[in-house]
C-alpha positions as protocol buffer text, in pm:
chain_id: "A"
residue {
  index: 1
  type: MET
  ca { x: 9006 y: 18123 z: 3417 }
}
residue {
  index: 2
  type: SER
  ca { x: 8990 y: 18374 z: 3694 }
}
residue {
  index: 3
  type: VAL
  ca { x: 9182 y: 18586 z: 3872 }
}
residue {
  index: 4
  type: GLY
  ca { x: 9241 y: 18361 z: 4138 }
}
residue {
  index: 5
  type: ASP
  ca { x: 9331 y: 18094 z: 3909 }
}
residue {
  index: 6
  type: VAL
  ca { x: 9630 y: 18308 z: 3770 }
}
residue {
  index: 7
  type: ALA
  ca { x: 9745 y: 18409 z: 4115 }
}
residue {
  index: 8
  type: GLY
  ca { x: 9748 y: 18041 z: 4219 }
}
residue {
  index: 9
  type: LEU
  ca { x: 9931 y: 17986 z: 3886 }
}
residue {
  index: 10
  type: ILE
  ca { x: 10180 y: 18292 z: 3952 }
}
residue {
  index: 11
  type: ALA
  ca { x: 10237 y: 18131 z: 4309 }
}
residue {
  index: 12
  type: ALA
  ca { x: 10301 y: 17745 z: 4197 }
}
residue {
  index: 13
  type: ILE
  ca { x: 10576 y: 17909 z: 3943 }
}
residue {
  index: 14
  type: ALA
  ca { x: 10696 y: 18113 z: 4197 }
}
residue {
  index: 15
  type: PHE
  ca { x: 10763 y: 17798 z: 4430 }
}
residue {
  index: 16
  type: VAL
  ca { x: 10898 y: 17600 z: 4158 }
}
residue {
  index: 17
  type: LEU
  ca { x: 11154 y: 17837 z: 4082 }
}
residue {
  index: 18
  type: LEU
  ca { x: 11216 y: 17907 z: 4465 }
}
residue {
  index: 19
  type: VAL
  ca { x: 11278 y: 17535 z: 4481 }
}
residue {
  index: 20
  type: GLY
  ca { x: 11505 y: 17509 z: 4117 }
}
residue {
  index: 21
  type: PHE
  ca { x: 11674 y: 17825 z: 4305 }
}
residue {
  index: 22
  type: LEU
  ca { x: 11739 y: 17632 z: 4632 }
}
residue {
  index: 23
  type: ALA
  ca { x: 11792 y: 17289 z: 4505 }
}
residue {
  index: 24
  type: LEU
  ca { x: 12127 y: 17436 z: 4299 }
}
residue {
  index: 25
  type: PRO
  ca { x: 12306 y: 17497 z: 4608 }
}
residue {
  index: 26
  type: LEU
  ca { x: 12192 y: 17180 z: 4798 }
}
residue {
  index: 27
  type: VAL
  ca { x: 12346 y: 16975 z: 4504 }
}
residue {
  index: 28
  type: LYS
  ca { x: 12653 y: 17168 z: 4535 }
}
residue {
  index: 29
  type: LEU
  ca { x: 12671 y: 17123 z: 4937 }
}
residue {
  index: 30
  type: GLY
  ca { x: 12601 y: 16744 z: 4828 }
}
residue {
  index: 31
  type: ARG
  ca { x: 12906 y: 16714 z: 4624 }
}
residue {
  index: 32
  type: VAL
  ca { x: 13109 y: 16899 z: 4893 }
}
residue {
  index: 33
  type: LEU
  ca { x: 12994 y: 16663 z: 5126 }
}
residue {
  index: 34
  type: ASP
  ca { x: 13094 y: 16354 z: 4881 }
}
residue {
  index: 35
  type: GLU
  ca { x: 13411 y: 16500 z: 4825 }
}
residue {
  index: 36
  type: ALA
  ca { x: 13467 y: 16575 z: 5232 }
}
residue {
  index: 37
  type: ARG
  ca { x: 13409 y: 16213 z: 5275 }
}
residue {
  index: 38
  type: VAL
  ca { x: 13637 y: 16116 z: 4973 }
}
residue {
  index: 39
  type: SER
  ca { x: 13876 y: 16319 z: 5167 }
}
residue {
  index: 40
  type: VAL
  ca { x: 13827 y: 16199 z: 5534 }
}
residue {
  index: 41
  type: LYS
  ca { x: 13822 y: 15826 z: 5409 }
}
residue {
  index: 42
  type: GLU
  ca { x: 14167 y: 15879 z: 5239 }
}
residue {
  index: 43
  type: LEU
  ca { x: 14321 y: 16051 z: 5518 }
}
residue {
  index: 44
  type: THR
  ca { x: 14202 y: 15751 z: 5752 }
}
residue {
  index: 45
  type: ASP
  ca { x: 14353 y: 15536 z: 5489 }
}
residue {
  index: 46
  type: HIS
  ca { x: 14679 y: 15696 z: 5534 }
}
residue {
  index: 47
  type: THR
  ca { x: 14703 y: 15762 z: 5891 }
}
residue {
  index: 48
  type: VAL
  ca { x: 14608 y: 15432 z: 6054 }
}
residue {
  index: 49
  type: PRO
  ca { x: 14929 y: 15233 z: 5906 }
}
residue {
  index: 50
  type: VAL
  ca { x: 15116 y: 15535 z: 6039 }
}
residue {
  index: 51
  type: LEU
  ca { x: 14965 y: 15539 z: 6376 }
}
residue {
  index: 52
  type: ASP
  ca { x: 15067 y: 15161 z: 6354 }
}
residue {
  index: 53
  type: GLU
  ca { x: 15399 y: 15216 z: 6276 }
}
residue {
  index: 54
  type: ALA
  ca { x: 15413 y: 15473 z: 6560 }
}
residue {
  index: 55
  type: ALA
  ca { x: 15289 y: 15210 z: 6784 }
}
residue {
  index: 56
  type: SER
  ca { x: 15548 y: 14981 z: 6709 }
}
residue {
  index: 57
  type: ALA
  ca { x: 15801 y: 15219 z: 6747 }
}
residue {
  index: 58
  type: VAL
  ca { x: 15716 y: 15328 z: 7085 }
}
residue {
  index: 59
  type: ALA
  ca { x: 15707 y: 14964 z: 7173 }
}
residue {
  index: 60
  type: SER
  ca { x: 16062 y: 14904 z: 7019 }
}
residue {
  index: 61
  type: THR
  ca { x: 16203 y: 15196 z: 7200 }
}
residue {
  index: 62
  type: ASN
  ca { x: 16027 y: 15081 z: 7523 }
}
residue {
  index: 63
  type: VAL
  ca { x: 16224 y: 14703 z: 7496 }
}
residue {
  index: 64
  type: GLN
  ca { x: 16553 y: 14935 z: 7440 }
}
residue {
  index: 65
  type: ILE
  ca { x: 16508 y: 15147 z: 7690 }
}
residue {
  index: 66
  type: GLU
  ca { x: 16455 y: 14827 z: 7958 }
}
residue {
  index: 67
  type: ARG
  ca { x: 16761 y: 14692 z: 7780 }
}
residue {
  index: 68
  type: VAL
  ca { x: 16955 y: 15012 z: 7841 }
}
residue {
  index: 69
  type: ASP
  ca { x: 16826 y: 14998 z: 8207 }
}
residue {
  index: 70
  type: ALA
  ca { x: 16976 y: 14659 z: 8259 }
}
residue {
  index: 71
  type: ILE
  ca { x: 17319 y: 14745 z: 8123 }
}
residue {
  index: 72
  type: THR
  ca { x: 17306 y: 15053 z: 8325 }
}
residue {
  index: 73
  type: SER
  ca { x: 17207 y: 14865 z: 8661 }
}
residue {
  index: 74
  type: SER
  ca { x: 17481 y: 14575 z: 8549 }
}
residue {
  index: 75
  type: ALA
  ca { x: 17733 y: 14872 z: 8505 }
}
residue {
  index: 76
  type: ALA
  ca { x: 17660 y: 15005 z: 8833 }
}
residue {
  index: 77
  type: GLN
  ca { x: 17712 y: 14693 z: 9027 }
}
residue {
  index: 78
  type: VAL
  ca { x: 18037 y: 14623 z: 8850 }
}
residue {
  index: 79
  type: SER
  ca { x: 18167 y: 14966 z: 8960 }
}
residue {
  index: 80
  type: GLU
  ca { x: 18067 y: 14902 z: 9305 }
}
residue {
  index: 81
  type: ASN
  ca { x: 18261 y: 14550 z: 9313 }
}
residue {
  index: 82
  type: VAL
  ca { x: 18581 y: 14715 z: 9137 }
}
residue {
  index: 83
  type: SER
  ca { x: 18536 y: 14979 z: 9430 }
}
residue {
  index: 84
  type: ALA
  ca { x: 18469 y: 14727 z: 9670 }
}
residue {
  index: 85
  type: LEU
  ca { x: 18800 y: 14547 z: 9528 }
}
residue {
  index: 86
  type: THR
  ca { x: 19008 y: 14819 z: 9526 }
}
residue {
  index: 87
  type: SER
  ca { x: 18956 y: 14901 z: 9859 }
}
residue {
  index: 88
  type: LEU
  ca { x: 19027 y: 14547 z: 9972 }
}
residue {
  index: 89
  type: PHE
  ca { x: 19335 y: 14530 z: 9768 }
}
residue {
  index: 90
  type: ALA
  ca { x: 19450 y: 14859 z: 9936 }
}
residue {
  index: 91
  type: ALA
  ca { x: 19382 y: 14732 z: 10261 }
}
residue {
  index: 92
  type: THR
  ca { x: 19557 y: 14407 z: 10196 }
}
residue {
  index: 93
  type: VAL
  ca { x: 19842 y: 14476 z: 9974 }
}
residue {
  index: 94
  type: GLY
  ca { x: 19868 y: 14855 z: 10018 }
}
residue {
  index: 95
  type: SER
  ca { x: 20014 y: 14861 z: 10359 }
}
residue {
  index: 96
  type: PRO
  ca { x: 20274 y: 14597 z: 10302 }
}
residue {
  index: 97
  type: MET
  ca { x: 20383 y: 14777 z: 9995 }
}
residue {
  index: 98
  type: ILE
  ca { x: 20436 y: 15077 z: 10136 }
}
residue {
  index: 99
  type: LYS
  ca { x: 20668 y: 14921 z: 10391 }
}
residue {
  index: 100
  type: VAL
  ca { x: 20859 y: 14740 z: 10133 }
}
residue {
  index: 101
  type: ALA
  ca { x: 20879 y: 15062 z: 9933 }
}
residue {
  index: 102
  type: ALA
  ca { x: 21028 y: 15262 z: 10228 }
}
residue {
  index: 103
  type: PHE
  ca { x: 21256 y: 14958 z: 10334 }
}
residue {
  index: 104
  type: SER
  ca { x: 21399 y: 14956 z: 9945 }
}
residue {
  index: 105
  type: TYR
  ca { x: 21458 y: 15332 z: 9992 }
}
residue {
  index: 106
  type: GLY
  ca { x: 21616 y: 15302 z: 10300 }
}
residue {
  index: 107
  type: VAL
  ca { x: 21842 y: 15025 z: 10186 }
}
residue {
  index: 108
  type: ARG
  ca { x: 21951 y: 15234 z: 9870 }
}
residue {
  index: 109
  type: ARG
  ca { x: 22013 y: 15540 z: 10067 }
}
residue {
  index: 110
  type: ALA
  ca { x: 22225 y: 15344 z: 10317 }
}
residue {
  index: 111
  type: LEU
  ca { x: 22416 y: 15177 z: 10028 }
}
residue {
  index: 112
  type: SER
  ca { x: 22486 y: 15499 z: 9829 }
}
residue {
  index: 113
  type: GLY
  ca { x: 22596 y: 15636 z: 10175 }
}
residue {
  index: 114
  type: LEU
  ca { x: 22821 y: 15379 z: 10206 }
}
residue {
  index: 115
  type: GLY
  ca { x: 22936 y: 15418 z: 9851 }
}
residue {
  index: 116
  type: ALA
  ca { x: 23011 y: 15761 z: 9866 }
}
residue {
  index: 117
  type: ALA
  ca { x: 23213 y: 15710 z: 10200 }
}
residue {
  index: 118
  type: ALA
  ca { x: 23396 y: 15438 z: 10027 }
}
residue {
  index: 119
  type: ARG
  ca { x: 23502 y: 15664 z: 9739 }
}
residue {
  index: 120
  type: ALA
  ca { x: 23574 y: 15951 z: 10001 }
}
residue {
  index: 121
  type: SER
  ca { x: 23820 y: 15752 z: 10180 }
}
residue {
  index: 122
  type: ARG
  ca { x: 23993 y: 15630 z: 9837 }
}
residue {
  index: 123
  type: SER
  ca { x: 24038 y: 15988 z: 9735 }
}
residue {
  index: 124
  type: LYS
  ca { x: 24205 y: 16084 z: 10065 }
}
residue {
  index: 125
  type: ARG
  ca { x: 24462 y: 15804 z: 10022 }
}
């Protein structure tokens, strides 16, 4: 064996040690990547149903909001109708009722005045 052969043998052994030294971190990195792949798969498996439920909840909420909107518009329409009916009632019945009330008040006052005058004339006798 010559000096060149020994140097080549040392270089080959050093290269094998270097490859072995670098292979260990690569194997560990491969395990980490496998665990990351499994974690991402589990996360995806658990997230997809949650997203589906959230989508159905949003859809259900939209339906309920449409119903509330319909109820609100109906309530506004009823309120307008009641306001119009109140105005109509006040216009048609309110004025005659005020006149009747005033008339009945006047009659009561007149009758009470007559009663007081009759009592006064009786007490003078």
